[in-house]
mmCIF file of C-alpha atoms in Angstrom:
data_model
loop_
_atom_site.group_PDB
_atom_site.id
_atom_site.type_symbol
_atom_site.label_atom_id
_atom_site.label_comp_id
_atom_site.label_asym_id
_atom_site.label_seq_id
_atom_site.Cartn_x
_atom_site.Cartn_y
_atom_site.Cartn_z
ATOM 1 C CA ASN A 5 0.000 0.000 0.000
ATOM 2 C CA ALA A 6 2.299 2.765 -1.288
ATOM 3 C CA GLY A 7 0.093 5.866 -0.867
ATOM 4 C CA VAL A 8 2.250 8.922 -1.693
ATOM 5 C CA THR A 9 5.807 8.228 -2.856
ATOM 6 C CA GLN A 10 8.494 10.913 -3.012
ATOM 7 C CA THR A 11 11.902 10.706 -4.624
ATOM 8 C CA PRO A 12 14.647 11.293 -3.753
ATOM 9 C CA LYS A 13 14.645 11.022 0.045
ATOM 10 C CA PHE A 14 17.805 13.082 0.474
ATOM 11 C CA GLN A 15 19.667 15.461 -1.794
ATOM 12 C CA VAL A 16 22.564 17.889 -1.489
ATOM 13 C CA LEU A 17 22.902 20.620 -4.109
ATOM 14 C CA LYS A 18 25.227 23.505 -4.726
ATOM 15 C CA THR A 19 23.866 27.015 -5.061
ATOM 16 C CA GLY A 20 22.635 27.614 -8.607
ATOM 17 C CA GLN A 21 22.053 23.978 -9.467
ATOM 18 C CA SER A 22 18.635 22.784 -10.558
ATOM 19 C CA MET A 23 16.681 19.704 -9.647
ATOM 20 C CA THR A 24 13.220 18.176 -9.734
ATOM 21 C CA LEU A 25 11.501 16.505 -6.823
ATOM 22 C CA GLN A 26 9.147 13.743 -7.867
ATOM 23 C CA CYS A 27 5.843 12.748 -6.287
ATOM 24 C CA ALA A 28 3.379 10.022 -7.225
ATOM 25 C CA GLN A 29 0.169 8.836 -5.580
ATOM 26 C CA ASP A 30 -1.810 5.669 -6.132
ATOM 27 C CA MET A 31 -5.060 6.635 -4.393
ATOM 28 C CA ASN A 32 -6.770 8.112 -7.468
ATOM 29 C CA HIS A 33 -6.856 11.529 -5.774
ATOM 30 C CA ASN A 34 -7.659 14.597 -7.808
ATOM 31 C CA SER A 35 -5.722 17.116 -5.706
ATOM 32 C CA MET A 36 -2.005 17.240 -4.968
ATOM 33 C CA TYR A 37 0.170 19.625 -2.958
ATOM 34 C CA TRP A 38 3.768 20.591 -2.270
ATOM 35 C CA TYR A 39 4.812 21.923 1.145
ATOM 36 C CA ARG A 40 8.051 22.904 2.769
ATOM 37 C CA GLN A 41 8.735 22.413 6.462
ATOM 38 C CA ASP A 42 11.195 24.599 8.313
ATOM 39 C CA PRO A 43 11.926 24.706 12.064
ATOM 40 C CA GLY A 44 9.437 26.902 13.893
ATOM 41 C CA MET A 45 7.478 27.632 10.714
ATOM 42 C CA GLY A 46 5.201 24.630 10.472
ATOM 43 C CA LEU A 47 4.204 23.579 6.965
ATOM 44 C CA ARG A 48 3.901 26.154 4.227
ATOM 45 C CA LEU A 49 2.154 25.476 0.936
ATOM 46 C CA ILE A 50 4.314 26.080 -2.131
ATOM 47 C CA TYR A 51 1.997 25.034 -4.968
ATOM 48 C CA TYR A 52 -1.044 22.876 -5.357
ATOM 49 C CA SER A 53 -3.018 21.228 -8.117
ATOM 50 C CA ALA A 54 -6.746 20.961 -7.487
ATOM 51 C CA SER A 55 -7.162 18.634 -10.451
ATOM 52 C CA GLU A 56 -5.244 17.270 -13.395
ATOM 53 C CA GLY A 57 -4.311 20.099 -15.729
ATOM 54 C CA THR A 58 -4.446 22.889 -13.143
ATOM 55 C CA THR A 59 -1.855 24.348 -10.797
ATOM 56 C CA ASP A 60 -1.992 27.301 -8.423
ATOM 57 C CA LYS A 61 0.413 29.199 -6.223
ATOM 58 C CA GLY A 62 0.369 28.687 -2.505
ATOM 59 C CA GLU A 63 1.902 30.719 0.262
ATOM 60 C CA VAL A 64 5.583 30.578 -0.791
ATOM 61 C CA PRO A 65 5.872 29.904 -4.568
ATOM 62 C CA ASN A 66 8.878 32.083 -5.414
ATOM 63 C CA GLY A 67 11.830 30.101 -6.756
ATOM 64 C CA TYR A 68 9.760 27.033 -7.603
ATOM 65 C CA ASN A 69 7.829 25.625 -10.530
ATOM 66 C CA VAL A 70 5.502 22.643 -10.699
ATOM 67 C CA SER A 71 4.135 20.251 -13.279
ATOM 68 C CA ARG A 72 1.049 18.079 -12.940
ATOM 69 C CA LEU A 73 2.214 15.405 -15.338
ATOM 70 C CA ASN A 74 -0.936 13.296 -15.057
ATOM 71 C CA LYS A 75 -3.414 12.409 -12.337
ATOM 72 C CA ARG A 76 -0.812 10.399 -10.400
ATOM 73 C CA GLU A 77 2.268 12.608 -10.615
ATOM 74 C CA PHE A 78 3.100 16.119 -9.441
ATOM 75 C CA SER A 79 6.691 17.369 -9.629
ATOM 76 C CA LEU A 80 8.407 20.349 -8.016
ATOM 77 C CA ARG A 81 11.351 22.029 -9.741
ATOM 78 C CA LEU A 82 14.012 24.305 -8.344
ATOM 79 C CA GLU A 83 15.520 26.102 -11.340
ATOM 80 C CA SER A 84 18.412 27.781 -9.511
ATOM 81 C CA ALA A 85 18.737 26.529 -5.964
ATOM 82 C CA ALA A 86 19.492 28.954 -3.143
ATOM 83 C CA PRO A 87 20.548 28.217 0.460
ATOM 84 C CA SER A 88 17.177 29.613 1.635
ATOM 85 C CA GLN A 89 15.548 26.638 -0.065
ATOM 86 C CA THR A 90 17.226 24.201 2.310
ATOM 87 C CA SER A 91 14.240 22.470 3.846
ATOM 88 C CA VAL A 92 12.220 19.291 4.071
ATOM 89 C CA TYR A 93 9.717 19.055 1.230
ATOM 90 C CA PHE A 94 6.484 17.123 1.507
ATOM 91 C CA CYS A 95 4.060 16.091 -1.175
ATOM 92 C CA ALA A 96 0.448 15.321 -0.310
ATOM 93 C CA SER A 97 -2.729 14.277 -2.089
ATOM 94 C CA SER A 98 -6.428 14.309 -1.300
ATOM 95 C CA GLY A 99 -9.929 14.107 -2.638
ATOM 96 C CA VAL A 100 -11.607 17.366 -3.566
ATOM 97 C CA LYS A 101 -14.025 17.721 -0.669
ATOM 98 C CA GLY A 102 -12.968 19.727 2.350
ATOM 99 C CA ASN A 103 -13.748 16.915 4.793
ATOM 100 C CA GLN A 104 -11.301 14.546 3.128
ATOM 101 C CA PRO A 105 -7.853 14.472 4.734
ATOM 102 C CA GLN A 106 -4.600 14.964 2.905
ATOM 103 C CA HIS A 107 -2.195 12.029 2.710
ATOM 104 C CA PHE A 108 1.509 12.804 2.945
ATOM 105 C CA GLY A 109 4.683 11.283 1.610
ATOM 106 C CA ASP A 110 7.755 10.744 3.780
ATOM 107 C CA GLY A 111 9.490 13.866 2.531
ATOM 108 C CA THR A 112 12.637 14.903 0.695
ATOM 109 C CA ARG A 113 15.410 16.394 2.808
ATOM 110 C CA LEU A 114 17.167 18.963 0.645
ATOM 111 C CA SER A 115 20.363 20.815 1.578
ATOM 112 C CA ILE A 116 21.747 23.592 -0.577
ATOM 113 C CA LEU A 117 25.332 24.623 0.032
ATOM 114 C CA GLY B 23 -8.067 34.206 5.610
ATOM 115 C CA ASP B 24 -8.402 30.955 7.483
ATOM 116 C CA SER B 25 -5.810 30.363 10.181
ATOM 117 C CA VAL B 26 -4.928 28.003 13.020
ATOM 118 C CA THR B 27 -3.154 28.879 16.263
ATOM 119 C CA GLN B 28 -1.458 26.314 18.485
ATOM 120 C CA MET B 29 -0.037 26.915 21.925
ATOM 121 C CA GLU B 30 3.601 27.985 21.932
ATOM 122 C CA GLY B 31 6.521 25.764 22.785
ATOM 123 C CA PRO B 32 7.289 22.076 23.259
ATOM 124 C CA VAL B 33 5.438 19.924 25.741
ATOM 125 C CA THR B 34 7.404 17.630 28.033
ATOM 126 C CA LEU B 35 5.614 15.231 30.323
ATOM 127 C CA SER B 36 6.034 11.940 32.119
ATOM 128 C CA GLU B 37 4.636 8.631 30.970
ATOM 129 C CA GLU B 38 0.983 8.127 31.998
ATOM 130 C CA ALA B 39 0.418 11.880 32.381
ATOM 131 C CA PHE B 40 -2.558 13.703 30.847
ATOM 132 C CA LEU B 41 -1.848 15.561 27.606
ATOM 133 C CA THR B 42 -3.641 18.624 26.286
ATOM 134 C CA ILE B 43 -2.586 20.620 23.240
ATOM 135 C CA ASN B 44 -4.623 23.724 22.541
ATOM 136 C CA CYS B 45 -5.783 24.668 19.055
ATOM 137 C CA THR B 46 -7.970 27.600 18.057
ATOM 138 C CA TYR B 47 -8.994 28.609 14.577
ATOM 139 C CA THR B 48 -10.327 31.463 12.490
ATOM 140 C CA ALA B 49 -12.478 30.638 9.489
ATOM 141 C CA THR B 50 -15.173 32.338 7.458
ATOM 142 C CA GLY B 51 -17.127 29.211 6.593
ATOM 143 C CA TYR B 52 -17.707 25.820 8.215
ATOM 144 C CA PRO B 53 -14.341 24.111 8.128
ATOM 145 C CA SER B 54 -13.357 20.539 8.800
ATOM 146 C CA LEU B 55 -10.742 20.208 11.528
ATOM 147 C CA PHE B 56 -7.853 17.768 11.704
ATOM 148 C CA TRP B 57 -5.031 16.683 13.948
ATOM 149 C CA TYR B 58 -1.956 15.267 12.253
ATOM 150 C CA VAL B 59 1.019 13.574 13.924
ATOM 151 C CA GLN B 60 4.595 13.485 12.656
ATOM 152 C CA TYR B 61 7.036 10.929 14.044
ATOM 153 C CA PRO B 62 10.770 11.579 13.660
ATOM 154 C CA GLY B 63 11.943 11.273 10.073
ATOM 155 C CA GLU B 64 8.471 10.647 8.713
ATOM 156 C CA GLY B 65 5.693 12.519 6.956
ATOM 157 C CA LEU B 66 2.463 13.657 8.562
ATOM 158 C CA GLN B 67 -0.208 11.099 9.376
ATOM 159 C CA LEU B 68 -3.846 11.845 10.041
ATOM 160 C CA LEU B 69 -4.568 11.268 13.732
ATOM 161 C CA LEU B 70 -8.225 12.285 13.871
ATOM 162 C CA LYS B 71 -10.754 14.626 12.321
ATOM 163 C CA ALA B 72 -14.135 16.291 12.917
ATOM 164 C CA THR B 73 -16.275 17.742 10.167
ATOM 165 C CA LYS B 74 -19.002 19.652 11.985
ATOM 166 C CA ALA B 75 -19.714 21.391 15.264
ATOM 167 C CA ASP B 76 -19.858 19.169 18.376
ATOM 168 C CA ASP B 77 -18.308 16.218 16.518
ATOM 169 C CA LYS B 78 -15.670 14.355 18.502
ATOM 170 C CA GLY B 79 -12.788 12.779 16.641
ATOM 171 C CA SER B 80 -10.911 9.954 18.334
ATOM 172 C CA ASN B 81 -8.071 7.565 17.540
ATOM 173 C CA LYS B 82 -5.367 5.708 19.497
ATOM 174 C CA GLY B 83 -6.650 7.147 22.791
ATOM 175 C CA PHE B 84 -6.538 10.730 21.525
ATOM 176 C CA GLU B 85 -9.697 12.846 21.365
ATOM 177 C CA ALA B 86 -10.673 16.313 20.157
ATOM 178 C CA THR B 87 -14.087 17.992 20.053
ATOM 179 C CA TYR B 88 -15.079 20.584 17.453
ATOM 180 C CA ARG B 89 -16.260 23.588 19.493
ATOM 181 C CA LYS B 90 -17.788 26.211 17.237
ATOM 182 C CA GLU B 91 -18.699 28.558 20.104
ATOM 183 C CA THR B 92 -15.062 28.829 21.221
ATOM 184 C CA THR B 93 -13.546 28.110 17.761
ATOM 185 C CA SER B 94 -11.371 25.424 19.309
ATOM 186 C CA PHE B 95 -10.266 21.840 18.664
ATOM 187 C CA HIS B 96 -8.053 20.899 21.597
ATOM 188 C CA LEU B 97 -6.272 17.543 21.533
ATOM 189 C CA GLU B 98 -6.326 15.367 24.664
ATOM 190 C CA LYS B 99 -5.042 12.009 25.780
ATOM 191 C CA GLY B 100 -5.601 10.594 29.216
ATOM 192 C CA SER B 101 -2.384 8.605 29.656
ATOM 193 C CA VAL B 102 0.531 9.162 27.308
ATOM 194 C CA GLN B 103 3.226 6.660 26.419
ATOM 195 C CA VAL B 104 6.807 7.158 25.291
ATOM 196 C CA SER B 105 5.677 6.124 21.815
ATOM 197 C CA ASP B 106 3.450 9.240 21.677
ATOM 198 C CA SER B 107 6.546 11.432 21.415
ATOM 199 C CA ALA B 108 6.087 13.293 18.130
ATOM 200 C CA VAL B 109 5.087 16.625 16.635
ATOM 201 C CA TYR B 110 1.358 17.339 16.527
ATOM 202 C CA PHE B 111 -0.259 19.690 14.020
ATOM 203 C CA CYS B 112 -3.752 21.123 14.061
ATOM 204 C CA ALA B 113 -5.235 21.986 10.657
ATOM 205 C CA LEU B 114 -8.438 23.152 9.040
ATOM 206 C CA SER B 115 -9.907 22.774 5.589
ATOM 207 C CA ASP B 116 -12.598 24.763 3.887
ATOM 208 C CA GLN B 117 -15.709 22.699 3.249
ATOM 209 C CA ASP B 118 -16.301 23.965 -0.264
ATOM 210 C CA TYR B 119 -16.141 21.365 -2.971
ATOM 211 C CA GLY B 120 -12.978 21.715 -4.998
ATOM 212 C CA ASN B 121 -11.079 23.616 -2.342
ATOM 213 C CA ASN B 122 -9.260 21.305 0.011
ATOM 214 C CA ARG B 123 -6.316 23.451 0.970
ATOM 215 C CA LEU B 124 -5.237 23.014 4.579
ATOM 216 C CA ALA B 125 -4.234 25.773 6.972
ATOM 217 C CA PHE B 126 -1.780 24.377 9.546
ATOM 218 C CA GLY B 127 -0.788 25.474 12.984
ATOM 219 C CA LYS B 128 2.954 25.597 13.679
ATOM 220 C CA GLY B 129 2.958 22.308 15.528
ATOM 221 C CA ASN B 130 3.857 21.215 19.052
ATOM 222 C CA GLN B 131 6.736 18.918 19.886
ATOM 223 C CA VAL B 132 5.628 16.432 22.548
ATOM 224 C CA VAL B 133 8.301 14.585 24.505
ATOM 225 C CA VAL B 134 7.211 11.819 26.873
ATOM 226 C CA ILE B 135 9.768 10.801 29.480
ATOM 227 C CA PRO B 136 9.738 7.258 30.910
#
């Protein structure tokens, strides 16, 4: 029972490098989300996709891009990584109704030197 | 906009003690309320939820009641175990169809000492 799968689990980048974080869900959910978690800040929404073919900015979208590749997959791209983007990134998915919980992956721990 | 406020600071308590974590919210509509738990090195897991006023969510000995009059959803457990050590997040979601964004509180680290 995979649920939400994120790859990679850990990554170290140098400033200015680019990379894509991958996320896939097998629960047939319409909505998917990317968050970052920083100490003392809780979870902050970067981007979300309410349904296949749509994406919207969240609370902290600057420096990131996303692609909803199909219903299962939602990727997050850092075009030019900065040390301020060092964080733990979580992907989540859910149904479309507000009473349906989000399901989270185990996270990607990203360090930018 | 919608927001969630959790009590400041970590919570340290002894095994078998009573746990309360306060959560209050601000919302324009009729949100669903959630508690999530995060164990070290893992993602968030749903602990319990309540979708309307006076509902009580419960799971693994934890309980929380949706109080519309005080806009609160406090988490309680009568007798904690070391295995309950984790970070706990309160969250709300708008009820409107097609909008399932969550607003999270900042979380509370709970440490249970044997």
